[in-house]
Amino acid sequence: MQKIDTFVKALIKADTKRPAGRTKVMPTNNFVKLFKNWGANENLSLRRLRQKAVTLLALTAMCRPSDLAPRTGFMRDQIRFNDDGSMTVLFYGIKNDTDRHGFEVRIGRSECALTDPVLCLKDYIRRTNQNITARQNKPVFITLLPPFKALSAQSVGTILRQSIADAGLDESFTPRCFRPTGATAAVVGGVEPPVARSLGRWKSEEVFASRYVYPLSTKSATDSILDAQLP
């Protein structure tokens, strides 16, 4: 059945007359302003807390919706909260995990509690643990109502679309934009490209640099050098 599904998808792609356009980079400050305006995690509804946790993880870990809801499941034992305020996440069974070894990445804390992905996810897990205590397998993100099922990739995409709208961005931005947005923002913000590539789980340096890190300046290399504000 899996082979049939794959074959059908391949046929659909082969019949596509126009390839999908390149996704756009979103202004991350819109999301920062949104979550600061929402206030502290403890004052948020469960729906908003979940939305915030999904969105911040998608941005800071450069996720596509299916990364947060793979077919193999995204379970709470794949997350470890560290003493230094960071968290370690094991992404397993995602699109580029072809050998099924998984990708372990460390996500640092934010200096602002209102935009800290680690604190937000910890608060969300703490608030929802009681709903799934009897289960052997405990999904990270679950539905708001019983029987508290694991979210599908489609549901994660719906949540991310809501965050895009709440952040005041138009419909030209989609959930697919979170991955290149995180990659571009990391490099522009000063993260070393190999570190950003590892965090986003890209195996190919060429794919990361040419397809996911978007140039935000139209300046030539010469003007960039001459206009740089160095100490």
PDB file of C-alpha atoms in Angstrom:
ATOM      1  CA  MET A   1       0.000   0.000   0.000  1.00  0.00           C
ATOM      2  CA  GLN A   2       2.877   2.356   0.830  1.00  0.00           C
ATOM      3  CA  LYS A   3       4.462   1.714  -2.586  1.00  0.00           C
ATOM      4  CA  ILE A   4       1.156   2.470  -4.322  1.00  0.00           C
ATOM      5  CA  ASP A   5       0.775   5.759  -2.445  1.00  0.00           C
ATOM      6  CA  THR A   6       4.326   6.758  -3.364  1.00  0.00           C
ATOM      7  CA  PHE A   7       3.743   5.860  -7.004  1.00  0.00           C
ATOM      8  CA  VAL A   8       0.516   7.888  -7.172  1.00  0.00           C
ATOM      9  CA  LYS A   9       2.235  10.934  -5.649  1.00  0.00           C
ATOM     10  CA  ALA A  10       5.051  10.604  -8.188  1.00  0.00           C
ATOM     11  CA  LEU A  11       2.541  10.542 -11.030  1.00  0.00           C
ATOM     12  CA  ILE A  12       0.817  13.650  -9.714  1.00  0.00           C
ATOM     13  CA  LYS A  13       4.143  15.489  -9.472  1.00  0.00           C
ATOM     14  CA  ALA A  14       5.142  14.375 -12.964  1.00  0.00           C
ATOM     15  CA  ASP A  15       1.916  15.790 -14.375  1.00  0.00           C
ATOM     16  CA  THR A  16       2.422  19.185 -12.716  1.00  0.00           C
ATOM     17  CA  LYS A  17       2.579  21.821 -15.433  1.00  0.00           C
ATOM     18  CA  ARG A  18       4.163  24.498 -13.269  1.00  0.00           C
ATOM     19  CA  PRO A  19       6.593  23.728 -10.453  1.00  0.00           C
ATOM     20  CA  ALA A  20       5.880  25.152  -7.033  1.00  0.00           C
ATOM     21  CA  GLY A  21       7.392  28.590  -6.578  1.00  0.00           C
ATOM     22  CA  ARG A  22      10.084  29.311  -4.069  1.00  0.00           C
ATOM     23  CA  THR A  23       8.741  29.903  -0.612  1.00  0.00           C
ATOM     24  CA  LYS A  24       9.105  33.352   0.928  1.00  0.00           C
ATOM     25  CA  VAL A  25      10.966  34.481   4.007  1.00  0.00           C
ATOM     26  CA  MET A  26       8.720  35.931   6.690  1.00  0.00           C
ATOM     27  CA  PRO A  27       9.587  38.835   9.008  1.00  0.00           C
ATOM     28  CA  THR A  28      10.230  37.044  12.285  1.00  0.00           C
ATOM     29  CA  ASN A  29       9.658  40.233  14.265  1.00  0.00           C
ATOM     30  CA  ASN A  30       5.943  39.932  13.497  1.00  0.00           C
ATOM     31  CA  PHE A  31       5.827  36.711  15.502  1.00  0.00           C
ATOM     32  CA  VAL A  32       7.924  38.205  18.292  1.00  0.00           C
ATOM     33  CA  LYS A  33       5.480  41.105  18.608  1.00  0.00           C
ATOM     34  CA  LEU A  34       2.507  38.717  18.493  1.00  0.00           C
ATOM     35  CA  PHE A  35       3.688  36.532  21.339  1.00  0.00           C
ATOM     36  CA  LYS A  36       4.829  39.461  23.453  1.00  0.00           C
ATOM     37  CA  ASN A  37       1.354  40.948  23.068  1.00  0.00           C
ATOM     38  CA  TRP A  38      -0.204  37.660  24.156  1.00  0.00           C
ATOM     39  CA  GLY A  39       1.570  37.842  27.504  1.00  0.00           C
ATOM     40  CA  ALA A  40       2.772  35.134  29.878  1.00  0.00           C
ATOM     41  CA  ASN A  41       2.230  31.452  29.131  1.00  0.00           C
ATOM     42  CA  GLU A  42       0.257  30.842  32.308  1.00  0.00           C
ATOM     43  CA  ASN A  43      -2.372  33.342  31.198  1.00  0.00           C
ATOM     44  CA  LEU A  44      -2.905  31.784  27.763  1.00  0.00           C
ATOM     45  CA  SER A  45      -5.697  29.437  26.813  1.00  0.00           C
ATOM     46  CA  LEU A  46      -4.545  25.916  25.964  1.00  0.00           C
ATOM     47  CA  ARG A  47      -5.315  26.586  22.302  1.00  0.00           C
ATOM     48  CA  ARG A  48      -3.056  29.647  22.252  1.00  0.00           C
ATOM     49  CA  LEU A  49      -0.329  27.974  24.282  1.00  0.00           C
ATOM     50  CA  ARG A  50      -0.255  25.087  21.806  1.00  0.00           C
ATOM     51  CA  GLN A  51      -0.226  27.491  18.867  1.00  0.00           C
ATOM     52  CA  LYS A  52       2.677  29.419  20.374  1.00  0.00           C
ATOM     53  CA  ALA A  53       4.656  26.243  21.140  1.00  0.00           C
ATOM     54  CA  VAL A  54       4.176  24.861  17.622  1.00  0.00           C
ATOM     55  CA  THR A  55       5.085  28.176  15.982  1.00  0.00           C
ATOM     56  CA  LEU A  56       8.202  28.889  18.043  1.00  0.00           C
ATOM     57  CA  LEU A  57       9.482  25.346  17.492  1.00  0.00           C
ATOM     58  CA  ALA A  58       8.805  25.592  13.755  1.00  0.00           C
ATOM     59  CA  LEU A  59      10.799  28.835  13.601  1.00  0.00           C
ATOM     60  CA  THR A  60      13.740  28.002  15.844  1.00  0.00           C
ATOM     61  CA  ALA A  61      14.165  24.395  14.658  1.00  0.00           C
ATOM     62  CA  MET A  62      13.397  25.276  11.012  1.00  0.00           C
ATOM     63  CA  CYS A  63      10.543  22.795  10.709  1.00  0.00           C
ATOM     64  CA  ARG A  64       8.102  21.824   8.013  1.00  0.00           C
ATOM     65  CA  PRO A  65       4.686  20.727   9.404  1.00  0.00           C
ATOM     66  CA  SER A  66       5.495  17.055   8.866  1.00  0.00           C
ATOM     67  CA  ASP A  67       8.623  17.385  11.045  1.00  0.00           C
ATOM     68  CA  LEU A  68       6.332  18.056  14.014  1.00  0.00           C
ATOM     69  CA  ALA A  69       3.929  15.268  13.071  1.00  0.00           C
ATOM     70  CA  PRO A  70       5.812  12.521  11.205  1.00  0.00           C
ATOM     71  CA  ARG A  71       4.119   9.224  10.465  1.00  0.00           C
ATOM     72  CA  THR A  72       6.331   7.536  13.028  1.00  0.00           C
ATOM     73  CA  GLY A  73       5.079   9.979  15.667  1.00  0.00           C
ATOM     74  CA  PHE A  74       6.674  12.835  17.592  1.00  0.00           C
ATOM     75  CA  MET A  75       6.756  11.716  21.221  1.00  0.00           C
ATOM     76  CA  ARG A  76       7.518  13.443  24.490  1.00  0.00           C
ATOM     77  CA  ASP A  77      10.425  11.135  25.229  1.00  0.00           C
ATOM     78  CA  GLN A  78      12.125  12.660  22.170  1.00  0.00           C
ATOM     79  CA  ILE A  79      12.500  15.928  24.099  1.00  0.00           C
ATOM     80  CA  ARG A  80      14.935  16.518  26.938  1.00  0.00           C
ATOM     81  CA  PHE A  81      14.999  19.753  28.926  1.00  0.00           C
ATOM     82  CA  ASN A  82      18.542  20.610  29.978  1.00  0.00           C
ATOM     83  CA  ASP A  83      19.802  22.304  33.131  1.00  0.00           C
ATOM     84  CA  ASP A  84      21.157  25.287  31.170  1.00  0.00           C
ATOM     85  CA  GLY A  85      17.678  26.223  29.922  1.00  0.00           C
ATOM     86  CA  SER A  86      18.092  24.646  26.499  1.00  0.00           C
ATOM     87  CA  MET A  87      16.345  21.556  25.177  1.00  0.00           C
ATOM     88  CA  THR A  88      17.501  18.646  23.071  1.00  0.00           C
ATOM     89  CA  VAL A  89      15.047  17.346  20.468  1.00  0.00           C
ATOM     90  CA  LEU A  90      15.302  14.088  18.552  1.00  0.00           C
ATOM     91  CA  PHE A  91      13.667  14.397  15.151  1.00  0.00           C
ATOM     92  CA  TYR A  92      13.025  10.881  13.900  1.00  0.00           C
ATOM     93  CA  GLY A  93      11.286   9.615  10.777  1.00  0.00           C
ATOM     94  CA  ILE A  94      11.111  13.045   9.140  1.00  0.00           C
ATOM     95  CA  LYS A  95      11.462  13.749   5.425  1.00  0.00           C
ATOM     96  CA  ASN A  96      15.264  13.874   5.250  1.00  0.00           C
ATOM     97  CA  ASP A  97      15.839  11.117   7.821  1.00  0.00           C
ATOM     98  CA  THR A  98      16.183   8.548   5.052  1.00  0.00           C
ATOM     99  CA  ASP A  99      18.417   6.166   7.018  1.00  0.00           C
ATOM    100  CA  ARG A 100      16.153   6.389  10.095  1.00  0.00           C
ATOM    101  CA  HIS A 101      18.963   7.302  12.463  1.00  0.00           C
ATOM    102  CA  GLY A 102      17.247  10.510  13.527  1.00  0.00           C
ATOM    103  CA  PHE A 103      18.616  14.012  14.079  1.00  0.00           C
ATOM    104  CA  GLU A 104      19.382  15.256  17.587  1.00  0.00           C
ATOM    105  CA  VAL A 105      19.487  19.032  17.849  1.00  0.00           C
ATOM    106  CA  ARG A 106      19.921  21.447  20.728  1.00  0.00           C
ATOM    107  CA  ILE A 107      17.657  24.489  20.877  1.00  0.00           C
ATOM    108  CA  GLY A 108      18.809  27.278  23.146  1.00  0.00           C
ATOM    109  CA  ARG A 109      16.651  29.404  25.405  1.00  0.00           C
ATOM    110  CA  SER A 110      15.595  32.956  24.626  1.00  0.00           C
ATOM    111  CA  GLU A 111      16.480  35.803  26.946  1.00  0.00           C
ATOM    112  CA  CYS A 112      12.834  36.907  26.740  1.00  0.00           C
ATOM    113  CA  ALA A 113      10.490  34.529  28.547  1.00  0.00           C
ATOM    114  CA  LEU A 114       7.585  35.575  26.314  1.00  0.00           C
ATOM    115  CA  THR A 115       9.353  34.270  23.199  1.00  0.00           C
ATOM    116  CA  ASP A 116      11.314  31.382  24.688  1.00  0.00           C
ATOM    117  CA  PRO A 117      10.552  28.175  22.729  1.00  0.00           C
ATOM    118  CA  VAL A 118      11.965  25.992  25.510  1.00  0.00           C
ATOM    119  CA  LEU A 119       9.873  27.512  28.300  1.00  0.00           C
ATOM    120  CA  CYS A 120       6.767  27.537  26.110  1.00  0.00           C
ATOM    121  CA  LEU A 121       7.053  23.864  25.165  1.00  0.00           C
ATOM    122  CA  LYS A 122       7.811  22.919  28.760  1.00  0.00           C
ATOM    123  CA  ASP A 123       4.699  24.797  29.950  1.00  0.00           C
ATOM    124  CA  TYR A 124       2.565  23.175  27.230  1.00  0.00           C
ATOM    125  CA  ILE A 125       3.777  19.675  28.101  1.00  0.00           C
ATOM    126  CA  ARG A 126       3.261  20.293  31.812  1.00  0.00           C
ATOM    127  CA  ARG A 127      -0.290  21.537  31.233  1.00  0.00           C
ATOM    128  CA  THR A 128      -1.280  18.623  28.975  1.00  0.00           C
ATOM    129  CA  ASN A 129       0.514  15.730  30.696  1.00  0.00           C
ATOM    130  CA  GLN A 130      -2.577  14.862  32.725  1.00  0.00           C
ATOM    131  CA  ASN A 131      -4.528  14.167  29.537  1.00  0.00           C
ATOM    132  CA  ILE A 132      -2.237  11.368  28.389  1.00  0.00           C
ATOM    133  CA  THR A 133      -0.786   9.919  31.607  1.00  0.00           C
ATOM    134  CA  ALA A 134      -2.249   6.463  31.006  1.00  0.00           C
ATOM    135  CA  ARG A 135      -0.682   6.077  27.567  1.00  0.00           C
ATOM    136  CA  GLN A 136       2.505   4.234  26.782  1.00  0.00           C
ATOM    137  CA  ASN A 137       3.242   6.512  23.815  1.00  0.00           C
ATOM    138  CA  LYS A 138       2.784  10.200  24.569  1.00  0.00           C
ATOM    139  CA  PRO A 139       2.635  12.558  21.542  1.00  0.00           C
ATOM    140  CA  VAL A 140       4.118  16.022  21.957  1.00  0.00           C
ATOM    141  CA  PHE A 141       1.235  17.907  20.343  1.00  0.00           C
ATOM    142  CA  ILE A 142      -2.306  16.668  20.894  1.00  0.00           C
ATOM    143  CA  THR A 143      -5.866  17.672  20.119  1.00  0.00           C
ATOM    144  CA  LEU A 144      -7.671  19.981  22.511  1.00  0.00           C
ATOM    145  CA  LEU A 145     -10.518  17.542  23.190  1.00  0.00           C
ATOM    146  CA  PRO A 146     -10.712  13.829  24.129  1.00  0.00           C
ATOM    147  CA  PRO A 147      -9.468  11.344  23.131  1.00  0.00           C
ATOM    148  CA  PHE A 148      -6.451  13.704  22.826  1.00  0.00           C
ATOM    149  CA  LYS A 149      -4.993  12.276  19.637  1.00  0.00           C
ATOM    150  CA  ALA A 150      -1.645  13.219  18.176  1.00  0.00           C
ATOM    151  CA  LEU A 151      -1.875  16.141  15.762  1.00  0.00           C
ATOM    152  CA  SER A 152      -1.543  15.338  12.075  1.00  0.00           C
ATOM    153  CA  ALA A 153       0.788  17.262   9.763  1.00  0.00           C
ATOM    154  CA  GLN A 154      -2.322  18.865   8.278  1.00  0.00           C
ATOM    155  CA  SER A 155      -3.410  20.098  11.721  1.00  0.00           C
ATOM    156  CA  VAL A 156       0.068  21.469  12.408  1.00  0.00           C
ATOM    157  CA  GLY A 157      -0.130  23.317   9.087  1.00  0.00           C
ATOM    158  CA  THR A 158      -3.501  24.788  10.084  1.00  0.00           C
ATOM    159  CA  ILE A 159      -2.013  26.045  13.362  1.00  0.00           C
ATOM    160  CA  LEU A 160       0.922  27.644  11.549  1.00  0.00           C
ATOM    161  CA  ARG A 161      -1.439  29.340   9.080  1.00  0.00           C
ATOM    162  CA  GLN A 162      -3.319  30.797  12.046  1.00  0.00           C
ATOM    163  CA  SER A 163      -0.069  32.181  13.458  1.00  0.00           C
ATOM    164  CA  ILE A 164       0.779  33.714  10.083  1.00  0.00           C
ATOM    165  CA  ALA A 165      -2.610  35.441  10.019  1.00  0.00           C
ATOM    166  CA  ASP A 166      -2.399  36.500  13.677  1.00  0.00           C
ATOM    167  CA  ALA A 167       1.029  38.002  12.959  1.00  0.00           C
ATOM    168  CA  GLY A 168      -0.536  40.243  10.329  1.00  0.00           C
ATOM    169  CA  LEU A 169       1.002  38.481   7.326  1.00  0.00           C
ATOM    170  CA  ASP A 170      -0.931  37.817   4.138  1.00  0.00           C
ATOM    171  CA  GLU A 171      -1.856  34.518   2.490  1.00  0.00           C
ATOM    172  CA  SER A 172       1.187  34.527   0.224  1.00  0.00           C
ATOM    173  CA  PHE A 173       3.039  33.142   3.261  1.00  0.00           C
ATOM    174  CA  THR A 174       2.416  29.477   4.038  1.00  0.00           C
ATOM    175  CA  PRO A 175       3.575  26.879   6.590  1.00  0.00           C
ATOM    176  CA  ARG A 176       6.321  25.944   4.124  1.00  0.00           C
ATOM    177  CA  CYS A 177       7.873  29.368   4.774  1.00  0.00           C
ATOM    178  CA  PHE A 178       8.941  28.543   8.332  1.00  0.00           C
ATOM    179  CA  ARG A 179      11.887  26.392   7.255  1.00  0.00           C
ATOM    180  CA  PRO A 180      13.639  28.937   4.984  1.00  0.00           C
ATOM    181  CA  THR A 181      12.676  31.744   7.364  1.00  0.00           C
ATOM    182  CA  GLY A 182      14.447  30.043  10.255  1.00  0.00           C
ATOM    183  CA  ALA A 183      17.485  29.246   8.103  1.00  0.00           C
ATOM    184  CA  THR A 184      17.789  32.751   6.685  1.00  0.00           C
ATOM    185  CA  ALA A 185      17.184  34.467  10.032  1.00  0.00           C
ATOM    186  CA  ALA A 186      19.845  32.299  11.696  1.00  0.00           C
ATOM    187  CA  VAL A 187      22.538  33.099   9.137  1.00  0.00           C
ATOM    188  CA  VAL A 188      21.644  36.790   8.907  1.00  0.00           C
ATOM    189  CA  GLY A 189      21.610  36.923  12.707  1.00  0.00           C
ATOM    190  CA  GLY A 190      25.182  35.705  12.892  1.00  0.00           C
ATOM    191  CA  VAL A 191      24.849  31.956  13.410  1.00  0.00           C
ATOM    192  CA  GLU A 192      27.650  30.122  11.626  1.00  0.00           C
ATOM    193  CA  PRO A 193      26.217  28.392   8.517  1.00  0.00           C
ATOM    194  CA  PRO A 194      27.424  24.894   9.555  1.00  0.00           C
ATOM    195  CA  VAL A 195      25.702  25.334  12.933  1.00  0.00           C
ATOM    196  CA  ALA A 196      22.475  26.546  11.307  1.00  0.00           C
ATOM    197  CA  ARG A 197      22.596  23.703   8.781  1.00  0.00           C
ATOM    198  CA  SER A 198      23.013  21.145  11.570  1.00  0.00           C
ATOM    199  CA  LEU A 199      20.164  22.669  13.574  1.00  0.00           C
ATOM    200  CA  GLY A 200      17.891  22.506  10.515  1.00  0.00           C
ATOM    201  CA  ARG A 201      19.015  18.939   9.722  1.00  0.00           C
ATOM    202  CA  TRP A 202      20.248  19.577   6.172  1.00  0.00           C
ATOM    203  CA  LYS A 203      22.663  16.924   4.958  1.00  0.00           C
ATOM    204  CA  SER A 204      23.811  18.923   1.933  1.00  0.00           C
ATOM    205  CA  GLU A 205      25.658  22.204   2.351  1.00  0.00           C
ATOM    206  CA  GLU A 206      24.792  23.151  -1.250  1.00  0.00           C
ATOM    207  CA  VAL A 207      21.053  22.574  -0.759  1.00  0.00           C
ATOM    208  CA  PHE A 208      21.056  24.563   2.481  1.00  0.00           C
ATOM    209  CA  ALA A 209      22.975  27.523   1.042  1.00  0.00           C
ATOM    210  CA  SER A 210      21.285  27.755  -2.350  1.00  0.00           C
ATOM    211  CA  ARG A 211      17.691  26.761  -1.625  1.00  0.00           C
ATOM    212  CA  TYR A 212      16.955  27.778   1.952  1.00  0.00           C
ATOM    213  CA  VAL A 213      19.147  30.764   2.853  1.00  0.00           C
ATOM    214  CA  TYR A 214      17.729  33.659   0.867  1.00  0.00           C
ATOM    215  CA  PRO A 215      19.721  36.802   0.064  1.00  0.00           C
ATOM    216  CA  LEU A 216      17.980  39.738   1.713  1.00  0.00           C
ATOM    217  CA  SER A 217      20.220  42.423   0.238  1.00  0.00           C
ATOM    218  CA  THR A 218      20.496  43.580  -3.362  1.00  0.00           C
ATOM    219  CA  LYS A 219      23.915  45.131  -2.750  1.00  0.00           C
ATOM    220  CA  SER A 220      26.943  43.882  -4.632  1.00  0.00           C
ATOM    221  CA  ALA A 221      29.705  42.187  -2.671  1.00  0.00           C
ATOM    222  CA  THR A 222      31.832  45.302  -3.096  1.00  0.00           C
ATOM    223  CA  ASP A 223      29.208  47.630  -1.624  1.00  0.00           C
ATOM    224  CA  SER A 224      28.517  45.179   1.187  1.00  0.00           C
ATOM    225  CA  ILE A 225      32.195  45.236   2.140  1.00  0.00           C
ATOM    226  CA  LEU A 226      32.558  48.998   1.888  1.00  0.00           C
ATOM    227  CA  ASP A 227      29.301  49.741   3.751  1.00  0.00           C
ATOM    228  CA  ALA A 228      29.889  47.293   6.597  1.00  0.00           C
ATOM    229  CA  GLN A 229      29.738  48.863  10.050  1.00  0.00           C
ATOM    230  CA  LEU A 230      32.681  47.248  11.829  1.00  0.00           C
ATOM    231  CA  PRO A 231      34.112  48.192  15.239  1.00  0.00           C
TER     232      PRO A 231
END
